[in-house]
Coordinates of C-alpha atoms and ligand atoms in Angstrom, one line a residue:
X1 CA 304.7 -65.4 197.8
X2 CA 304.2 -67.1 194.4
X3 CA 307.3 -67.3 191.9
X4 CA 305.9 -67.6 188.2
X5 CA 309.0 -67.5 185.6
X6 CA 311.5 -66.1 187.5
X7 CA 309.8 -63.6 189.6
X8 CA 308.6 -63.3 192.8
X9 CA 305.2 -62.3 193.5
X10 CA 303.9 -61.1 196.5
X11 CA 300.4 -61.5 197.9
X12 CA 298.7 -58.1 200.0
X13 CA 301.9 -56.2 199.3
X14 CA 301.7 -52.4 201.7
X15 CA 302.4 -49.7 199.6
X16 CA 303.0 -47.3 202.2
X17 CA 306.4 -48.3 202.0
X18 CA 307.0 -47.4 198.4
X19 CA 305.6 -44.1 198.3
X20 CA 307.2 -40.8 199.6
X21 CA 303.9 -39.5 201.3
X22 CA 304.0 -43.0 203.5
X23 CA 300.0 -43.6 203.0
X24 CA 298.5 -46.5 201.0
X25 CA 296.7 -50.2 201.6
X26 CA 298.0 -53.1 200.3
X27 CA 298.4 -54.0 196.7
X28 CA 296.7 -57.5 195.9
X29 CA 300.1 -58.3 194.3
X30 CA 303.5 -56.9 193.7
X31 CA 305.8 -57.4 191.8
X32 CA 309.8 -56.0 191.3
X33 CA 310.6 -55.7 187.7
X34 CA 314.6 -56.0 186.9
X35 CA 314.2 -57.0 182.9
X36 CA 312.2 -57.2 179.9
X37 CA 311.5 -60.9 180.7
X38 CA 310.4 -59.7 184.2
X39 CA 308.4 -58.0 182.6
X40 CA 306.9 -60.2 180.0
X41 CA 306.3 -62.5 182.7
X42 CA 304.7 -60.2 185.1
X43 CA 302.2 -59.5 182.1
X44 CA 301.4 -63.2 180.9
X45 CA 301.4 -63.7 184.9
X46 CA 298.7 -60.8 185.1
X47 CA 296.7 -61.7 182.0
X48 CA 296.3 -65.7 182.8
X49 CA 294.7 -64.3 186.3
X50 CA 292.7 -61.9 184.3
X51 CA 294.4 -59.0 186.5
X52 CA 294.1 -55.0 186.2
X53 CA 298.1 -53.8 186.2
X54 CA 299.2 -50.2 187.9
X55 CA 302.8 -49.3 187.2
X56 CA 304.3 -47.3 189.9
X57 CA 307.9 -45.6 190.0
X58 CA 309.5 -44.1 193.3
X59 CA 305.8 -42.9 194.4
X60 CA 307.2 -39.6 195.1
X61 CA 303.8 -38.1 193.4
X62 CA 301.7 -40.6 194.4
X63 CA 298.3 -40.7 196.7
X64 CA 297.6 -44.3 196.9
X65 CA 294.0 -45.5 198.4
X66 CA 294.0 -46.7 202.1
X67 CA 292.2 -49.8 200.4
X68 CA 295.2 -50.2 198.4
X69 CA 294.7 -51.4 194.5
X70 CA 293.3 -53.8 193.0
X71 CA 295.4 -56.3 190.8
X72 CA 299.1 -56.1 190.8
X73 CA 301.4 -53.1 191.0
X74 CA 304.4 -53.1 189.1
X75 CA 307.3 -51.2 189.8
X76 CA 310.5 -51.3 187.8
X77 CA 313.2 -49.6 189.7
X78 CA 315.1 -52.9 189.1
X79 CA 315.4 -51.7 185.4
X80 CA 317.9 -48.8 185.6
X81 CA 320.5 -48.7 183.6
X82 CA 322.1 -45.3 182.1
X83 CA 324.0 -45.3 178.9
X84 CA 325.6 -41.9 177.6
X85 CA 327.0 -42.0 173.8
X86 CA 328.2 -39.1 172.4
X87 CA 325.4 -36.0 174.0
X88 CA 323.0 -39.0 174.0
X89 CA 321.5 -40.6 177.1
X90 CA 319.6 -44.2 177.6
X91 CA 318.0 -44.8 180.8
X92 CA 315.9 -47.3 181.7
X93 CA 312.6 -46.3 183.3
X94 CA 313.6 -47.2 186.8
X95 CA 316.6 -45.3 186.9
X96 CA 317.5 -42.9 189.5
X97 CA 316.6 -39.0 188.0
X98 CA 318.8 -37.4 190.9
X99 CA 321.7 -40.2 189.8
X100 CA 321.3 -39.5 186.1
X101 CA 321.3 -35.7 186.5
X102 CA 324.2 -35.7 188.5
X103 CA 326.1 -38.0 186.0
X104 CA 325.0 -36.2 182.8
X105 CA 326.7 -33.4 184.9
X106 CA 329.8 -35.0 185.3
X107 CA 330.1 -36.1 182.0
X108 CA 329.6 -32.5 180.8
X109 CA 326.2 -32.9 179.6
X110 CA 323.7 -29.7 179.7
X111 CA 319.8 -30.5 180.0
X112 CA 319.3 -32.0 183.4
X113 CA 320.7 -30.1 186.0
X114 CA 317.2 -28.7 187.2
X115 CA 316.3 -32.6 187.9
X116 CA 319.2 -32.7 190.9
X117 CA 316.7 -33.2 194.3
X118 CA 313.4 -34.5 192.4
X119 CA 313.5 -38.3 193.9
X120 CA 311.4 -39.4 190.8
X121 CA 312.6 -42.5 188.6
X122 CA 312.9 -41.9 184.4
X123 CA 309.3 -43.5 184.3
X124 CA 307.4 -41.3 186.9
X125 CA 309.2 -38.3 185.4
X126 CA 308.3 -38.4 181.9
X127 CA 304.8 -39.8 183.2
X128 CA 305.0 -36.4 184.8
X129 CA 307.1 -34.6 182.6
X130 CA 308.9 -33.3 185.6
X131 CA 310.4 -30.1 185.7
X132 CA 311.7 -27.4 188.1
X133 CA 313.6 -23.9 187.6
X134 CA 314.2 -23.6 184.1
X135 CA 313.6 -26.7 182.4
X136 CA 311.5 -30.4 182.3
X137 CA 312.4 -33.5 180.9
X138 CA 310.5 -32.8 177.7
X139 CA 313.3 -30.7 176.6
X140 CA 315.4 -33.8 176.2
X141 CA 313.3 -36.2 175.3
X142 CA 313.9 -37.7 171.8
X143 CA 311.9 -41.0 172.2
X144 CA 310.3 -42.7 175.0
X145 CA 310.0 -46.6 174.7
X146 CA 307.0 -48.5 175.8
X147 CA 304.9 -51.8 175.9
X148 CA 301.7 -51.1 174.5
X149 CA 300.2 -54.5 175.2
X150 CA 301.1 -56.4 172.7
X151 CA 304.9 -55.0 171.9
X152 CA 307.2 -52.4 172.6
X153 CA 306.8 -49.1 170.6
X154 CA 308.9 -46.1 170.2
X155 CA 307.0 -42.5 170.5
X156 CA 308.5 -39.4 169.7
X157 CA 308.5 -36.3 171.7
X158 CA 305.3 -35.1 169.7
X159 CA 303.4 -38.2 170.6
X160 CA 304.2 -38.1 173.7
X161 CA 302.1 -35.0 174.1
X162 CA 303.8 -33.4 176.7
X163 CA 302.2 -30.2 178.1
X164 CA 303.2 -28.1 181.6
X165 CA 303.2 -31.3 184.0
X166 CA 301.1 -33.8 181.9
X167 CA 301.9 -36.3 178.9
X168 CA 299.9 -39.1 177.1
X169 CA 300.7 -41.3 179.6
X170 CA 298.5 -40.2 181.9
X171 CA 295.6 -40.7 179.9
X172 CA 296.9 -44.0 178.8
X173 CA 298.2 -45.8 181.7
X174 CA 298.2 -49.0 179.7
X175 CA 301.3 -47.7 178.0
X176 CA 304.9 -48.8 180.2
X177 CA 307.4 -46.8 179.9
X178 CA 310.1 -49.2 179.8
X179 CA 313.3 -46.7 178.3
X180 CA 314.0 -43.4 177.3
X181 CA 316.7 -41.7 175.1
X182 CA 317.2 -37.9 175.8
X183 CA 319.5 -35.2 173.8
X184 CA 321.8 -32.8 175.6
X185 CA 324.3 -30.6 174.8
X186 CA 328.0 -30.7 175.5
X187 CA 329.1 -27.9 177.9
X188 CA 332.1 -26.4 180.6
X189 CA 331.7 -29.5 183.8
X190 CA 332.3 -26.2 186.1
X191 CA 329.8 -24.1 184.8
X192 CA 326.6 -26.6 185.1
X193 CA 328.0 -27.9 188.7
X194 CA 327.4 -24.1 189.3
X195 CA 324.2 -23.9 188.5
X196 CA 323.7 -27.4 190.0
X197 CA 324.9 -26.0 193.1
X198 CA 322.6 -22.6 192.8
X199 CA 319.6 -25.0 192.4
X200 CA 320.6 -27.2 195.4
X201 CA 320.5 -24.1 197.6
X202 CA 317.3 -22.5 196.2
X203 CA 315.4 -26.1 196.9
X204 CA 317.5 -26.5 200.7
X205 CA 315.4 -23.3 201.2
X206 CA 312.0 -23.7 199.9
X207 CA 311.3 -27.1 200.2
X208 CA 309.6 -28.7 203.0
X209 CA 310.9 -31.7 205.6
X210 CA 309.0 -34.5 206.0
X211 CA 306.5 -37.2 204.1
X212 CA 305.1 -35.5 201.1
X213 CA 304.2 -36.0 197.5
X214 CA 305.4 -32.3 196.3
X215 CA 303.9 -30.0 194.9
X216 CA 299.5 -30.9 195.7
X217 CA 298.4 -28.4 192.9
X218 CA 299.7 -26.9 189.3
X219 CA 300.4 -23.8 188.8
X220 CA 297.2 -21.4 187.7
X221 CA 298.3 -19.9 185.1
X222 CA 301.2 -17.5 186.7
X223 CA 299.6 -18.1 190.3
X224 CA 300.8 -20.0 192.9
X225 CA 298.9 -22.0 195.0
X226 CA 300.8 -22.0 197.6
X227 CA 301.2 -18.1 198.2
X228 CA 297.2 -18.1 197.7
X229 CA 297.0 -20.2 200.5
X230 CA 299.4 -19.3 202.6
X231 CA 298.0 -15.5 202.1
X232 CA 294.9 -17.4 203.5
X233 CA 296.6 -18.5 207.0
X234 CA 296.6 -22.1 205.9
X235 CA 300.7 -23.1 207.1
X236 CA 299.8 -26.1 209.8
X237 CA 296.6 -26.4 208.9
X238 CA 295.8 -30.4 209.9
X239 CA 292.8 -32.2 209.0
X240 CA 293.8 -35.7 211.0
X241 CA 297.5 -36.5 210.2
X242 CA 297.9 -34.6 207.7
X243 CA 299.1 -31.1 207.5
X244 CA 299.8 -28.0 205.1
X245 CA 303.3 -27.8 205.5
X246 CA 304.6 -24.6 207.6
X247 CA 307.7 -24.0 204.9
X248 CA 305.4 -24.2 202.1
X249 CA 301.7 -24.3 201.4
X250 CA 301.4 -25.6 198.3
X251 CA 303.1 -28.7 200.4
X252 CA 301.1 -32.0 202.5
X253 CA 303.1 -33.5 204.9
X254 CA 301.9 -36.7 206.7
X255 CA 303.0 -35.7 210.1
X256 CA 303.3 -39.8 211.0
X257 CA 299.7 -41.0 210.9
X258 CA 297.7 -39.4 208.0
X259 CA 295.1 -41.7 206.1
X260 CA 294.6 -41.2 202.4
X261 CA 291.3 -39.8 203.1
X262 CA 293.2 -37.2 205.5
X263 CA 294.9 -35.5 202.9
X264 CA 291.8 -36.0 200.4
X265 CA 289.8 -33.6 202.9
X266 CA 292.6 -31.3 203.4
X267 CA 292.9 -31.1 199.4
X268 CA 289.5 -30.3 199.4
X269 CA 289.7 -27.8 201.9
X270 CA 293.1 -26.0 200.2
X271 CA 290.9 -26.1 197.1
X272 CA 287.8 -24.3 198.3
X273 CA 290.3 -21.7 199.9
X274 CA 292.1 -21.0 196.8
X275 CA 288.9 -21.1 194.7
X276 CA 287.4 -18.3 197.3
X277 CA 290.1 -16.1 197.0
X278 CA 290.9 -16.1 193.4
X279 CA 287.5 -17.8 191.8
X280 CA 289.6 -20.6 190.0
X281 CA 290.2 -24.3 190.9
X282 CA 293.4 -25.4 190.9
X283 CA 294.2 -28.5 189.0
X284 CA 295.9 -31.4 191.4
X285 CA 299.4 -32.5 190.8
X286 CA 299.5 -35.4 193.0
X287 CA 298.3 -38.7 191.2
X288 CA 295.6 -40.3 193.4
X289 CA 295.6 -44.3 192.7
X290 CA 293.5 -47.0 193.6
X291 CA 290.6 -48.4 194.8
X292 CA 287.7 -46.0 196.6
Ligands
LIG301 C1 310.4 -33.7 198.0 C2 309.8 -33.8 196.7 C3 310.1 -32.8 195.7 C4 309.6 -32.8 194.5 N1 310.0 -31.8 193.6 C5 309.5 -31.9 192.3 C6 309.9 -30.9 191.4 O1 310.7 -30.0 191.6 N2 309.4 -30.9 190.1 C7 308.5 -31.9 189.8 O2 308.1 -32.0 188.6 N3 308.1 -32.9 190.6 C8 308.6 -32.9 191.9 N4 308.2 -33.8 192.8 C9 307.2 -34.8 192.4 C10 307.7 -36.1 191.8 O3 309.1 -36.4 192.2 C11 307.6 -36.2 190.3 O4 306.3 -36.0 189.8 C12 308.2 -37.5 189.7 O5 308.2 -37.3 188.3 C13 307.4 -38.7 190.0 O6 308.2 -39.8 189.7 P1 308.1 -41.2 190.4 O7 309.1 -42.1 189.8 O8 308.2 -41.1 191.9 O9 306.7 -41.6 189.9 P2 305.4 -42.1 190.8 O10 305.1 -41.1 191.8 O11 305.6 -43.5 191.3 O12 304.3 -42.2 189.7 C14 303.8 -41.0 189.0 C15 303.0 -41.5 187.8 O13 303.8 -42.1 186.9 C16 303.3 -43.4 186.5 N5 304.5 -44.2 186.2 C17 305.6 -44.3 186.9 N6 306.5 -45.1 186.3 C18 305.9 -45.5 185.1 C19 306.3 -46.3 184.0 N7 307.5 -47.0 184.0 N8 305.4 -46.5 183.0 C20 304.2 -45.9 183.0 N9 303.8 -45.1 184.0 C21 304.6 -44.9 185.1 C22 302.5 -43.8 187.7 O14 301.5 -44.7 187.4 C23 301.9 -42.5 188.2 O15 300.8 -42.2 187.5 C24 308.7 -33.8 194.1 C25 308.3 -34.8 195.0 C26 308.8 -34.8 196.3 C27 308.4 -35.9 197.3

């Protein structure tokens, strides 16, 4: 481990560990971010070594290499504070989606009850613009905060781009979302613990157990992928350790032992299916990172 201003760097870092799925190789370096000087740091840090930087939140989405990646890996989970004034919300961009959902809720906030049970951080989710049910954090999104580089920058919802499951981050990783303020609307604490609760019980029944990343493929259009496939026999289907979940086949799971280039061939495979049966290729939703 190397300490360079305050933080801690740590040399051939597993990434397994911080991803949902539980697949990855090691990170050159890591490093936990808990400020803005962290992160200044992490970045003068990177830059003097002439270093690549990933950002990575709770890797609930995330397909990470079994080489690992290159460089260092941030992750700023450390950074997670939440802030509610009047109907609006600050959160940092490691903050806890589940924890802010549930305590917009109990403040009587409407706008993120349909994020209770996605274990994303602020950061991965507007990445991501997240959603599920009836809503996605682009709804609420007034500005998102980022370093660009050189400073921090404010961009509005329209720059953000967001579109079903996609934003301008994704095309421009170089931008770290650091904060986010969100607009809600006041409303009866029973009545969105209700539908908090109607939400809880419709995702205790569809979604699978185990090591996943989610959902592998968008939508196609109104199609799911996962009744294609599962119309197609493909529940349990295992290439290695990986396996189309039985509860849902638009679901991976890593039954304990899956390599990154398991679930790369199964993808392949569940595309080729769907793609056979409907003539269109679904578009991954999983984020595949890292060195191949
Ligand atoms: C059991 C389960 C259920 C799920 N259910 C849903 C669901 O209902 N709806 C849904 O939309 N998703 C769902 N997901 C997927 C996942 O939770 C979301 O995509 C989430 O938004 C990812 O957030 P994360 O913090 O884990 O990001 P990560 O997976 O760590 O990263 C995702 C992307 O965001 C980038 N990123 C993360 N933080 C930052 C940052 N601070 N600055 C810049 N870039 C950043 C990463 O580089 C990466 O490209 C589910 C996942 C699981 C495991």
């Amino acid at each position: 481990m190397t300490v360079f201003n305050n933080i801690e760097i740590l040399n051939n870092e597993s990434l397994a560990k911080y991803t949902s799925i539980g697949i990855g190789g090691n990170a050159d370096y890591f490093i936990k971010i808990r400020s803005k000087p962290d992160l200044y740091a992490a970045i003068e840090w990177a830059e003097k070594n002439s270093l690549p930087i990933t950002v990575i939140g709770r890797g609930s989405k995330l397909l990470i290499s079994d080489k690992g990646i290159r460089g260092v890996v941030l992750q700023l989970l450390g950074m997670d504070s939440m802030v509610i004034e009047d109907r609006f919300v600050y959160a940092e961009a490691g903050a806890s989606l589940i924890r802010l959902a549930n305590l917009t809720v109990s403040q009587g906030l409407r706008g993120l009850e349909w994020a209770i049970g996605i274990p994303a951080s602020v950061g991965g989710a507007v990445t991501m613009n997240a959603g599920a049910y009836d809503g996605s954090i682009s709804d609420c999104i007034i500005e998102v905060e980022v370093f660009n580089g050189t400073g921090f920058e404010r961009l509005s919802n329209e720059q953000c781009q967001f579109d079903y499951r996609q934003s301008v981050f994704m095309q421009r990783p170089e931008l770290i979302i650091t904060s986010a303020k969100m607009g809600l609307v006041p409303d009866s604490r029973e009545r969105l613990q209700e539908k908090v609760n109607l939400y809880k019980q419709k995702r205790a029944a569809s979604q699978p157990m185990g090591r996943t990343c989610g959902s592998t493929f968008k939508k196609i259009g109104d199609v799911s992928p996962g009744e294609v496939l599962d119309k197609a026999g493909l529940k349990g289907y295992t290439i290695g350790g990986a396996m189309v979940s039985p509860a849902h086949a638009n679901f991976i799971i890593n039954k304990g032992n899956a390599t990154c280039q398991d679930v790369l061939m199964l993808i392949e495979y569940m595309q080729e299916t769907i793609f056979e049966k409907i003539g269109k290729m679904p578009e991954l939703e999983i984020r595949v990172l890292g060195e191949f």
